[in-house]
Coordinates of C-alpha atoms in Angstrom, one line a residue:
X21 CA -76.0 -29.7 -94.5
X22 CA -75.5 -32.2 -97.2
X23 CA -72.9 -35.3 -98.0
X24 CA -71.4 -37.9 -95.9
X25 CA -70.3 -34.9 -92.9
X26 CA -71.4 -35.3 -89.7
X27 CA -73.2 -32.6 -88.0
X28 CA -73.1 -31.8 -84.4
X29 CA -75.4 -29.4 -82.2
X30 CA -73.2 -26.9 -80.0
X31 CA -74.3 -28.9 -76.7
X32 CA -73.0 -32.3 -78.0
X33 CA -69.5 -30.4 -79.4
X34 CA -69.2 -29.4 -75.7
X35 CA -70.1 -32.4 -73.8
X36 CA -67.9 -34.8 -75.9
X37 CA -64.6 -32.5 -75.4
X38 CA -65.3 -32.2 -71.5
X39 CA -65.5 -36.4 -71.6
X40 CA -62.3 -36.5 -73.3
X41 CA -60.7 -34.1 -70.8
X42 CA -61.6 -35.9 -67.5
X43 CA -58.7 -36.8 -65.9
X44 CA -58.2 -40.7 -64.3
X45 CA -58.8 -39.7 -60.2
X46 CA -57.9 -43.9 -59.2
X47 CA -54.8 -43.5 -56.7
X48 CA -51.7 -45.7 -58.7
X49 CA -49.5 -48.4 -56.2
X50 CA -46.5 -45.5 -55.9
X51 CA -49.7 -43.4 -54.4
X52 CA -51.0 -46.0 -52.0
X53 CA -47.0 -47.0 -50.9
X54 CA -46.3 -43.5 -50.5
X55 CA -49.2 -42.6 -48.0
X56 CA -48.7 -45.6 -45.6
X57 CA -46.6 -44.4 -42.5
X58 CA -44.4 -47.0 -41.1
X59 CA -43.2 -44.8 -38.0
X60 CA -46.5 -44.4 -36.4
X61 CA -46.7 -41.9 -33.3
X62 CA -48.0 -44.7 -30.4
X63 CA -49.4 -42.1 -28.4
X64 CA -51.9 -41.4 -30.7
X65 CA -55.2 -43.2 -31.3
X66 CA -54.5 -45.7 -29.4
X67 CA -56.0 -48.9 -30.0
X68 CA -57.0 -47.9 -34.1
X69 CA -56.2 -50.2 -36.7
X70 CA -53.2 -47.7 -37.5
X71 CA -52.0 -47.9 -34.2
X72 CA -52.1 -51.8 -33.9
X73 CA -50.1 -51.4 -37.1
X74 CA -47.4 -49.6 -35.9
X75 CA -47.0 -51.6 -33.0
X76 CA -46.7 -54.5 -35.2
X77 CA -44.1 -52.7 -37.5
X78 CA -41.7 -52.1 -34.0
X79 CA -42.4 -55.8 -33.0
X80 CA -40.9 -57.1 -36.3
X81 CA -38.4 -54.4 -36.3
X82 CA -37.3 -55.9 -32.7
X83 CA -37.4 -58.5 -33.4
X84 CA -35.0 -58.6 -36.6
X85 CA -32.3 -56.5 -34.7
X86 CA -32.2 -59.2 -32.1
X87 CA -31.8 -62.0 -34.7
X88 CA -29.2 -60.5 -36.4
X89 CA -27.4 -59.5 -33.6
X90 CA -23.5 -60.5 -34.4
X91 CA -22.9 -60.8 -30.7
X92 CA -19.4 -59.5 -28.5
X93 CA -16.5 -61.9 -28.1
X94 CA -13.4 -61.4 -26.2
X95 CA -10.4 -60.2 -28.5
X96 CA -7.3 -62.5 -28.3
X97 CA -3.9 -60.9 -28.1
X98 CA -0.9 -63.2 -29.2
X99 CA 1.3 -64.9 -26.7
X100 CA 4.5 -62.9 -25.3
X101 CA 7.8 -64.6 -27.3
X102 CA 9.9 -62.9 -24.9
X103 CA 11.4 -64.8 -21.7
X104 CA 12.5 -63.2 -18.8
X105 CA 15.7 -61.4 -19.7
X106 CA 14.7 -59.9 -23.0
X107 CA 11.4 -58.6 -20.8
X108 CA 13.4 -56.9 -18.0
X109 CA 15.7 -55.6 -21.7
X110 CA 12.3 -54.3 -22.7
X111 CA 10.7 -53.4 -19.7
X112 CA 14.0 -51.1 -19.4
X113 CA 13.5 -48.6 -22.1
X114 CA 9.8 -48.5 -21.6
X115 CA 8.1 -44.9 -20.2
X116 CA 5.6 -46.2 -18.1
X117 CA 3.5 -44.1 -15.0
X118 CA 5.0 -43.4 -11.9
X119 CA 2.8 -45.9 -10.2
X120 CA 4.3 -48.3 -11.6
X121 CA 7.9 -47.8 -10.8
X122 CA 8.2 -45.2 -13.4
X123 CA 11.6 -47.0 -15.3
X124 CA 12.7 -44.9 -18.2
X125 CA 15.7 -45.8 -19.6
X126 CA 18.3 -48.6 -19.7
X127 CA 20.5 -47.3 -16.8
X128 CA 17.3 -47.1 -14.5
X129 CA 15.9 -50.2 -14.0
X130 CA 15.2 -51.6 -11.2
X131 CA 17.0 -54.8 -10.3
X132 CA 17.5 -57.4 -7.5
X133 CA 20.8 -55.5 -6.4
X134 CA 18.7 -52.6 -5.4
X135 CA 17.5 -52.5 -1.9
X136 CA 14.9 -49.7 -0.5
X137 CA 16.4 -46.7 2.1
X138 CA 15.7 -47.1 5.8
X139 CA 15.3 -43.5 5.8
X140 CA 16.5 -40.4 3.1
X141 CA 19.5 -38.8 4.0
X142 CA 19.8 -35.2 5.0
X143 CA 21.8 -32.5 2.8
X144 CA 24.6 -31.5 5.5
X145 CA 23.7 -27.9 4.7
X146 CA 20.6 -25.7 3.8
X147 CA 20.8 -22.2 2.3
X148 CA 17.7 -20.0 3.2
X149 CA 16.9 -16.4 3.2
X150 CA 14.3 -15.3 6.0
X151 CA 12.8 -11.2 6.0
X152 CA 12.2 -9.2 8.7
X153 CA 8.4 -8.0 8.6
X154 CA 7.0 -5.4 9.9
X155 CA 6.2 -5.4 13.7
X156 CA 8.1 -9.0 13.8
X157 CA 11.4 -9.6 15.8
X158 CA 14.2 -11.0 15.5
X159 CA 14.8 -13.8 17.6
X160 CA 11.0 -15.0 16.1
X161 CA 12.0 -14.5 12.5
X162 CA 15.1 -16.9 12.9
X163 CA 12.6 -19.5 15.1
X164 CA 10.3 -19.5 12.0
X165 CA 13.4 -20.5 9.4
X166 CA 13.9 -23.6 11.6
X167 CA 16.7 -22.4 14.7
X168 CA 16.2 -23.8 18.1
X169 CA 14.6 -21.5 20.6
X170 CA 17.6 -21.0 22.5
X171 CA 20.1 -20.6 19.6
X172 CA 17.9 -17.7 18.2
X173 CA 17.9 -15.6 21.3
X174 CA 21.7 -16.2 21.6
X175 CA 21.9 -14.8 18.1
X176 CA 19.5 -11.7 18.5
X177 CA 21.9 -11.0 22.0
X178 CA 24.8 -11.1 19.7
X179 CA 23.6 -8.7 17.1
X180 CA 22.3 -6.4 19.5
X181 CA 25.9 -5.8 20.6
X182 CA 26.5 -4.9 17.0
X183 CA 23.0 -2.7 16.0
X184 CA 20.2 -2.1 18.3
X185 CA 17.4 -4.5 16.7
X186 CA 15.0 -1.9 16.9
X187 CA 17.1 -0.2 14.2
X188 CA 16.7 -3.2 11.4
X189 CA 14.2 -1.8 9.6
X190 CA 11.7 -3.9 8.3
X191 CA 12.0 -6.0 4.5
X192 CA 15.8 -6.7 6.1
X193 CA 17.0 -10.1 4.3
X194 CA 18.5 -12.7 6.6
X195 CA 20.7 -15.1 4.8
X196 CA 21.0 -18.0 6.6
X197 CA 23.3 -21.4 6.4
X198 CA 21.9 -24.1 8.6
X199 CA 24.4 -26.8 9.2
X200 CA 24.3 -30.3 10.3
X201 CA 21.8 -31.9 13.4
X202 CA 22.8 -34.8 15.3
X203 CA 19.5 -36.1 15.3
X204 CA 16.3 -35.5 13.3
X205 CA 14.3 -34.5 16.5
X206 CA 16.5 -31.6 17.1
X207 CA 16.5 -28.1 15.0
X208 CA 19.9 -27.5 12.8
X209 CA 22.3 -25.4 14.1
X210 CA 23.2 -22.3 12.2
X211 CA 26.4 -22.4 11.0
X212 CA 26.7 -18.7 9.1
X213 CA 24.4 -15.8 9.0
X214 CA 24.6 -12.4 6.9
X215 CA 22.5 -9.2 6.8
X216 CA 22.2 -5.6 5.8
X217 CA 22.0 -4.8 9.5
X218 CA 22.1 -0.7 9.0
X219 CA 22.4 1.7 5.4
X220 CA 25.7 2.0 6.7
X221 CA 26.2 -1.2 8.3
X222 CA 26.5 -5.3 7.2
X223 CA 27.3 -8.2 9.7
X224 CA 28.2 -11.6 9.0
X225 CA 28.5 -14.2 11.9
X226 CA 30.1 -17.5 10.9
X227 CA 30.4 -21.0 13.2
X228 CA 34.3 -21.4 13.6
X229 CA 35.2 -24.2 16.1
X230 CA 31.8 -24.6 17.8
X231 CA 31.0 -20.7 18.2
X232 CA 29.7 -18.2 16.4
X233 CA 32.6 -15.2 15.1
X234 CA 30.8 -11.6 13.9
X235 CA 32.7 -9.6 11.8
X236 CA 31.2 -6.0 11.6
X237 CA 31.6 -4.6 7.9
X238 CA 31.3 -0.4 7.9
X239 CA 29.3 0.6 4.4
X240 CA 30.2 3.9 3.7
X241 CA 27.8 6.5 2.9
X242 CA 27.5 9.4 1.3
X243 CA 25.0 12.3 3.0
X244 CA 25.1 15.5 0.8
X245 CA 21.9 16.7 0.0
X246 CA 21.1 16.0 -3.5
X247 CA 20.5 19.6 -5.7
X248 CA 18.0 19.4 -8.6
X249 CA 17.8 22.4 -11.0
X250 CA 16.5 22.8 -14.2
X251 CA 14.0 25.0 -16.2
X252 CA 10.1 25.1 -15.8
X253 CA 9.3 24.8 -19.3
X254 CA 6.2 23.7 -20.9
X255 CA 5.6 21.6 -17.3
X256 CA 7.6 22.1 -13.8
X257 CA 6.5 18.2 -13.2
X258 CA 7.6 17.1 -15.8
X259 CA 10.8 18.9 -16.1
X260 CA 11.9 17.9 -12.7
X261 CA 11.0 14.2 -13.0
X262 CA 13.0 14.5 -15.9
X263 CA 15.9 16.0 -14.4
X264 CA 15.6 13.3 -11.9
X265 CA 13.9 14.5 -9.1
X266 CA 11.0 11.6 -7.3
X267 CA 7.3 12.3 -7.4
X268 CA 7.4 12.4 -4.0
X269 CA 9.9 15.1 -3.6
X270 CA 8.2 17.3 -6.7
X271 CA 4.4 17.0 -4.4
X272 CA 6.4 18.5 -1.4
X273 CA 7.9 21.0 -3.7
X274 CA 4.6 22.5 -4.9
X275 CA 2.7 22.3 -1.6
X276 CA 5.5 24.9 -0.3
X277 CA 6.2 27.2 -2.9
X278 CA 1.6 27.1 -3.3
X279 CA 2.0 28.4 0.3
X280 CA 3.3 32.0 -1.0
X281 CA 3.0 31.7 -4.7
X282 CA -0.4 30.7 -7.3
X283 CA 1.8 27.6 -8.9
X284 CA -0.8 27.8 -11.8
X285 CA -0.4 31.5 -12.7
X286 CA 3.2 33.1 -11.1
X287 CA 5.6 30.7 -12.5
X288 CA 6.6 30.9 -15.8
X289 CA 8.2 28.8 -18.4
X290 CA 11.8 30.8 -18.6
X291 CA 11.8 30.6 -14.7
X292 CA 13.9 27.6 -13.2
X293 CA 12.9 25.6 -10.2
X294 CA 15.8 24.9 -7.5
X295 CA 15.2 21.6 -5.2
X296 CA 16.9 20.2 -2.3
X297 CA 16.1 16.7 -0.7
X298 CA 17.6 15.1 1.9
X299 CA 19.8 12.3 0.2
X300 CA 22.0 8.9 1.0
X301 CA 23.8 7.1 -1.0
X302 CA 25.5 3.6 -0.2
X303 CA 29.2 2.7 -1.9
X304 CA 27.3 -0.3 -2.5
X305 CA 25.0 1.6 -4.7
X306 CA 22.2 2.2 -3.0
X307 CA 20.2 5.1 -2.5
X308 CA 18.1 6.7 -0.4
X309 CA 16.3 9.9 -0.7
X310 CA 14.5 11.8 2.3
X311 CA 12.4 14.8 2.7
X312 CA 12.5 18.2 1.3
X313 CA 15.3 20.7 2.5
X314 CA 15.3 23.4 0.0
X315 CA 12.6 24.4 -2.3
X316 CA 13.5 27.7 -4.2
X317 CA 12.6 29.9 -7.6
X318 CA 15.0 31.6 -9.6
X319 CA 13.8 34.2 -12.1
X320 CA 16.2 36.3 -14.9
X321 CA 19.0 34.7 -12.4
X322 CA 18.0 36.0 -9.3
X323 CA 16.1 34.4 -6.3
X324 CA 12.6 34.5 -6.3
X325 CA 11.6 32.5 -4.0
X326 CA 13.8 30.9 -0.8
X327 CA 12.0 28.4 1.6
X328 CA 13.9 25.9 4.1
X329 CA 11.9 24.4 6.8
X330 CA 13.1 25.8 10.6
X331 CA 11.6 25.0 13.7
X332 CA 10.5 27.7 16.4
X333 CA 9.2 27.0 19.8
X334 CA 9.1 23.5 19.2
X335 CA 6.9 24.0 16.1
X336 CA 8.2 23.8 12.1
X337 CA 7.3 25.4 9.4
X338 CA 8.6 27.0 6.4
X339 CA 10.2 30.1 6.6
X340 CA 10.9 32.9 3.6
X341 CA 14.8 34.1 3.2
X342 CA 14.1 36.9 5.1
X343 CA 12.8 34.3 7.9
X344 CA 9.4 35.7 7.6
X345 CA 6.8 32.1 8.3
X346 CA 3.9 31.1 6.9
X347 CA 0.7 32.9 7.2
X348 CA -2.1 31.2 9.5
X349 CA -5.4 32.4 9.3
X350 CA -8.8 31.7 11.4
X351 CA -9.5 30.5 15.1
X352 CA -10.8 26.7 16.1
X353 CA -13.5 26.7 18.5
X354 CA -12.7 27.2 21.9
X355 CA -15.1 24.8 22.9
X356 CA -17.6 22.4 21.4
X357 CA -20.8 23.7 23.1
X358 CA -23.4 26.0 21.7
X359 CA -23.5 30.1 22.8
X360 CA -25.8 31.3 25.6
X361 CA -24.7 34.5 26.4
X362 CA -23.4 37.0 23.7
X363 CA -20.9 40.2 24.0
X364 CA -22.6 42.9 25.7
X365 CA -24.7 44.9 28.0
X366 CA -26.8 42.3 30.1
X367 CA -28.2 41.6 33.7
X368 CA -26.0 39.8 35.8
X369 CA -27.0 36.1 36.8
X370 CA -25.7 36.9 40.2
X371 CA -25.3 40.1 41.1
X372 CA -28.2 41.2 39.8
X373 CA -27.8 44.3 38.1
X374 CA -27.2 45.7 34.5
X375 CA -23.0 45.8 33.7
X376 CA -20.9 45.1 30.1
X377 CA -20.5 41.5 29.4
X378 CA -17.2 41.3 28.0
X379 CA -17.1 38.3 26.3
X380 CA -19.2 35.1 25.3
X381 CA -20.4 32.1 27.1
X382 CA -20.3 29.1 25.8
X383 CA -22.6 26.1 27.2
X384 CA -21.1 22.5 28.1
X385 CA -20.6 19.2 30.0
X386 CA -18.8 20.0 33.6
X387 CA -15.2 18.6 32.3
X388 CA -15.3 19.0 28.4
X389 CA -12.1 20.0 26.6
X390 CA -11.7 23.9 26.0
X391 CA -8.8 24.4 23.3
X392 CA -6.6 27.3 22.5
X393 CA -8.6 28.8 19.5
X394 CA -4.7 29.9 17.9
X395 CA -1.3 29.6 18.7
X396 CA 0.2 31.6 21.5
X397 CA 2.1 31.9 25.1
X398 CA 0.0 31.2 28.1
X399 CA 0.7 34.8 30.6
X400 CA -2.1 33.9 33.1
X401 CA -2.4 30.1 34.4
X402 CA -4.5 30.3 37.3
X403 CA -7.0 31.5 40.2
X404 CA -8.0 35.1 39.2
X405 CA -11.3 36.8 40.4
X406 CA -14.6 36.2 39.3
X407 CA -13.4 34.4 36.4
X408 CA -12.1 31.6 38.9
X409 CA -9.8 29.4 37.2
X410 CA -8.2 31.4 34.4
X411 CA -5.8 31.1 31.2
X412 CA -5.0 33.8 29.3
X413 CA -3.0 33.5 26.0
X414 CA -0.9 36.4 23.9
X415 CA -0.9 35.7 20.2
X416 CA 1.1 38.8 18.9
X417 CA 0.6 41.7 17.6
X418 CA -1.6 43.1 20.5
X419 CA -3.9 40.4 20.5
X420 CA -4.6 38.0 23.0
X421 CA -7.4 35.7 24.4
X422 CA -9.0 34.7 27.8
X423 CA -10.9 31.4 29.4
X424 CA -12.3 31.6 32.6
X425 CA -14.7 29.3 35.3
X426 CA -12.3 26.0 34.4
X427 CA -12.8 23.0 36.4
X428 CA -8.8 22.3 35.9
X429 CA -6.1 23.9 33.6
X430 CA -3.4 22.1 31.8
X431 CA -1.4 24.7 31.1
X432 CA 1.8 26.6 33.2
X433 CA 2.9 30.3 32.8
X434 CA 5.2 30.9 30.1
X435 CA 4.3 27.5 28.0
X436 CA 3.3 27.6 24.2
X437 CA 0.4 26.0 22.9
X438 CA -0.4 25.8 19.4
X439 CA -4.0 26.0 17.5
X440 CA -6.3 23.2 19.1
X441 CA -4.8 22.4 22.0
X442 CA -6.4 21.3 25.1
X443 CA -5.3 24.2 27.8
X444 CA -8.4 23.7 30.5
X445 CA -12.0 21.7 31.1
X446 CA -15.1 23.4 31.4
X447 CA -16.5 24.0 35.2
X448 CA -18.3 26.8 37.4
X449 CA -15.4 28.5 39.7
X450 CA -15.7 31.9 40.2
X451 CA -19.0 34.0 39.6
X452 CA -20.9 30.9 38.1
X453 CA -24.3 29.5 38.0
X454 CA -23.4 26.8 36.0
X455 CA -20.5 24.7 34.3
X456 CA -20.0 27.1 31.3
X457 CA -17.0 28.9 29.6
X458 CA -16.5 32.4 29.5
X459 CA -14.2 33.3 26.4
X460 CA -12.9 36.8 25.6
X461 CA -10.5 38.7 22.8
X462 CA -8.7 41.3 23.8
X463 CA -6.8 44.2 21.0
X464 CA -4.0 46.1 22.9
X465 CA -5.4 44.7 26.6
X466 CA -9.2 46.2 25.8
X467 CA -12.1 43.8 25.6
X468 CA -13.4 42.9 21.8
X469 CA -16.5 41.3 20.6
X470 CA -14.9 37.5 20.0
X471 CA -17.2 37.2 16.6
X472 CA -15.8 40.0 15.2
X473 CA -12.0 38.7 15.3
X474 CA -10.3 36.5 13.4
X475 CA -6.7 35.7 13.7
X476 CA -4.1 35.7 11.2
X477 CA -0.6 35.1 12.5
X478 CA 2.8 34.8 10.9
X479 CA 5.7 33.7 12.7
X480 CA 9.3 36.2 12.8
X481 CA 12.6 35.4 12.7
X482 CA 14.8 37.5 15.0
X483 CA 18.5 37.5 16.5
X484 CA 20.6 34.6 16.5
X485 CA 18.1 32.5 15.3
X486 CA 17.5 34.5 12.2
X487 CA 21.2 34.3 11.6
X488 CA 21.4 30.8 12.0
X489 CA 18.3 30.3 9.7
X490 CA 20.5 32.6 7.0
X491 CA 23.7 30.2 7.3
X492 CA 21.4 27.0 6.9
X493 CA 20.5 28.4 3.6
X494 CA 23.7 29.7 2.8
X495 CA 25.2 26.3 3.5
X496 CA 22.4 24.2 1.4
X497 CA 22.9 26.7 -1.6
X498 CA 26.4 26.0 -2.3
X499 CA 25.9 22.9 -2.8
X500 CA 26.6 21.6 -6.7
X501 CA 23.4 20.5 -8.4
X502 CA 24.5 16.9 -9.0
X503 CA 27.4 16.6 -6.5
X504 CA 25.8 13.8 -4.8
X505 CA 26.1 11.4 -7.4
X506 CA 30.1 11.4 -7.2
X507 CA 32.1 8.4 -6.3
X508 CA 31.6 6.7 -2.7
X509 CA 35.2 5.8 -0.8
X510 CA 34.9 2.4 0.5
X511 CA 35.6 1.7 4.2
X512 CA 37.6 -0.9 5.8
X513 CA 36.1 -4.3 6.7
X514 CA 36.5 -5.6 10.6
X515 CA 38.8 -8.8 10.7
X516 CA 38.6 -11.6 10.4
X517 CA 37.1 -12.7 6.4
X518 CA 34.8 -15.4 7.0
X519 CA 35.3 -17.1 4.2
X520 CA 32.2 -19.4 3.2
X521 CA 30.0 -16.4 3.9
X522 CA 31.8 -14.3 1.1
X523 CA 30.8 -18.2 -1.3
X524 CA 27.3 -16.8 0.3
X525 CA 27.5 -13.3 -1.1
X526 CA 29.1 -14.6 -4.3
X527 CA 26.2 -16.6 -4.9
X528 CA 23.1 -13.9 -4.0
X529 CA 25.2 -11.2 -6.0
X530 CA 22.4 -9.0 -7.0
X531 CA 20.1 -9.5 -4.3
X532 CA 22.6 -8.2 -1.9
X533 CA 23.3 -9.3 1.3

């Protein structure tokens, strides 16, 4: 290479651009400042020269909080301008807590005219109402409003002249005016008292000179039946709630008429329902609605179904038109033991040879309850034979049923007994080895196997009271659907009008007394 240029190997060209590259590695003062930690963890290397440092740093840091400290002085309010007259002025329209006196406004401040009371007047009268709850009496309920023993009692004598007080049905209100006491030891007299005594009855009792007047007031009331008629439609529950009739009376509708017809599948929509309740209404305006009377079917206009409830021997059902009853099907147990000897050929326990076992033994306690397995008459109550004590009962239709070797009977010739009755206790009179009861079925008088029998009975009108059952429907089906919702005549009060018991009723109008 020739002139003045300069000529460099390839090493050298290298090595002098990496020395111009090198970057300056010395830390600057924003470096240093920025690692040294001024909030040094002291639970950490303790006793390093970092850690002595951050103890120092906390020291000085102390240390210049409590120098600079401003310190806590007491603030000064100004003094009150006001003398005594403007305060009480000021001290008059002030709200301030109850403990204190509790002034608010002008016109209530206290001042040195007012003196405290002795003792707080009583009010001359008190106004209660006290109810009658259930299983409570009388006499106790007025004791518990705040009447003297002895008045009460006097009281409950006087109403009982009026109502028996086992006829106030429970919930009754008692309105009550307590009057005046001479002393605050004794209990307040009662000065007027007034009370839905009855449906059909209200008594007020008033203090006039220094004894208590009653005046009996008659409430008249309204008995017809109430009628409810209207088509099935989509719904028979519906369509009778909606032409009025109470979930209550609609249940005891359907559990009848399910008794003869399938409610789900032989009623139709076209066919209208007919319902009867018992019903009382109040020419006060209450109501009160009782139990099923009538529960009937129409279909295309005619009857199709007729059901009143009759009673029979002391038992009631539900009879058909034609005074047919309700089917009952099956046979209880006649006795709660277990079966030892079945129906059959067998060797006698006793006599000891082979003979026909008419019946089947069932195994028990000497003095457990045997029952009537279905309703019937008792025609044998007594000793007979080997059977010893003996019941026999007729259930109809050529059936009947006997009970022997009974420690005692509890039935008489010629009583009925319904399904489940106790008629005897188990024993061993008679032909007997053991406390045991012999139970047989008889068809037509003769001797059946009792496990191949089961009853199904259905009580029968006849006579006079088939004709009497016939007028009782007659009588309920005349009635108008509706007609018991027409207007209640009023009764005449007794004399004489107590007059601050009518300021009573004025007052409670709508709760009724």
């Amino acid at each position: 290479m020739s002139g003045n240029a300069a000529a460099l190997t390839m090493s050298q060209a290298i090595g002098l651009r990496l020395a111009d590259d090198t970057p300056d590695l010395r830390p600057s003062w924003r470096d240093r400042l920025a690692q040294i930690d001024l909030v040094v963890d002291l639970g950490d290397n303790i006793g390093s020269a970092e850690w002595w440092r951050g103890l120092a740093t906390l020291t000085l840091a102390c240390g210049a909080a409590i120098a600079t400290f401003p310190g806590v002085q007491p603030l000064t309010s100004p003094e009150s301008t006001l003398d005594a007259a403007d305060f009480n002025e000021a001290r008059a329209q002030m709200i301030v807590p109850l403990a204190f006196g509790g002034d608010t406004g002008r016109h209530m401040a206290a001042t040195d005219a007012v003196r405290p009371l002795t003792q707080t007047p009583e009010r001359p009268q008190i106004e209660l109402t006290a109810t009658l709850g259930q299983g409570d009496s009388f006499a106790r309920v007025l004791e518990r409003s705040g009447v003297g023993s002895g008045d009460a009692q006097a009281l409950a004598s006087q109403v009982s002249s009026a109502v028996p007080l086992a006829d106030i049905a429970p919930g009754t209100r008692i309105d009550l005016i307590l009057g005046r006491r001479a002393a605050r030891t004794m209990p307040r007299p009662v000065d007027a008292l007034a009370m839905r005594a009855r449906f059909d009855l209200r008594i007020e009792m008033e203090r006039i000179d220094g004894r208590l007047v009653m005046r009996r007031i008659p409430i008249a009331v309204d008995a017809t039946p109430l009628r409810i008629r209207g088509r099935v439609g989509d719904s028979l529950y519906r369509s009778a709630r909606a032409a009025g009739a109470s979930p209550e009376s609609i249940q005891a509708y359907l559990r009848v008429i399910g008794r003869q017809i399938s409610v789900g599948s032989d009623i139709r929509a076209s066919d209208e329902f007919d319902i009867i309740v018992d019903h009382r209404r109040a020419e006060t305006g209450e109501s009160e609605t009782g139990k099923l009377l009538y529960a009937g079917l129409v279909r295309a206009g005619k009857p199709r179904l007729s059901m009143i409830e009759w009673t029979v021997d002391g038992q009631t059902q539900w009879f058909e038109a034609s005074g047919v009853g309700q089917q009952r099907g099956g046979m209880v147990r006649p006795t709660n033991g277990r079966v030892t000897s079945t129906f059959g050929m067998r060797r006698h326990p006793i006599l000891g040879y082979t003979r026909m076992h008419s019946g089947v033994d069932f195994g028990g306690g000497y003095g457990a309850p045997i029952y009537a397995v279905s309703d019937g008459l008792v025609t044998i109550a007594g000793r007979t034979g080997g059977f010893g004590n003996y019941v026999k009962l007729s259930h109809g239709a050529g059936l009947g049923t006997g009970y022997g070797h009974m420690s005692r009977i509890a039935v008489r010739p010629g009583q009925h007994v319904s399904r489940g009755q106790v008629i005897g206790y188990i024993g061993s009179s008679g032909l007997s080895t053991g406390p045991h009861l012999h139970y047989e079925v008889y068809r037509n008088g003769v001797p059946v196997n009792p496990m191949s029998v089961a009853f199904v009975t259905r009580a029968q009108l006849e006579g006079k009271a088939l004709a009497d059952f016939r007028a009782r429907i007659r009588q309920l089906t005349t009635i108008t659907p509706g007609g018991a919702l027409a207007p209640v005549v009023a009764k005449p009060a007794e004399a004489p009008k107590l007059g601050s018991l009518a300021d009573v009723a004025s007052k409670r109008a709508g709760g009724g007394i």
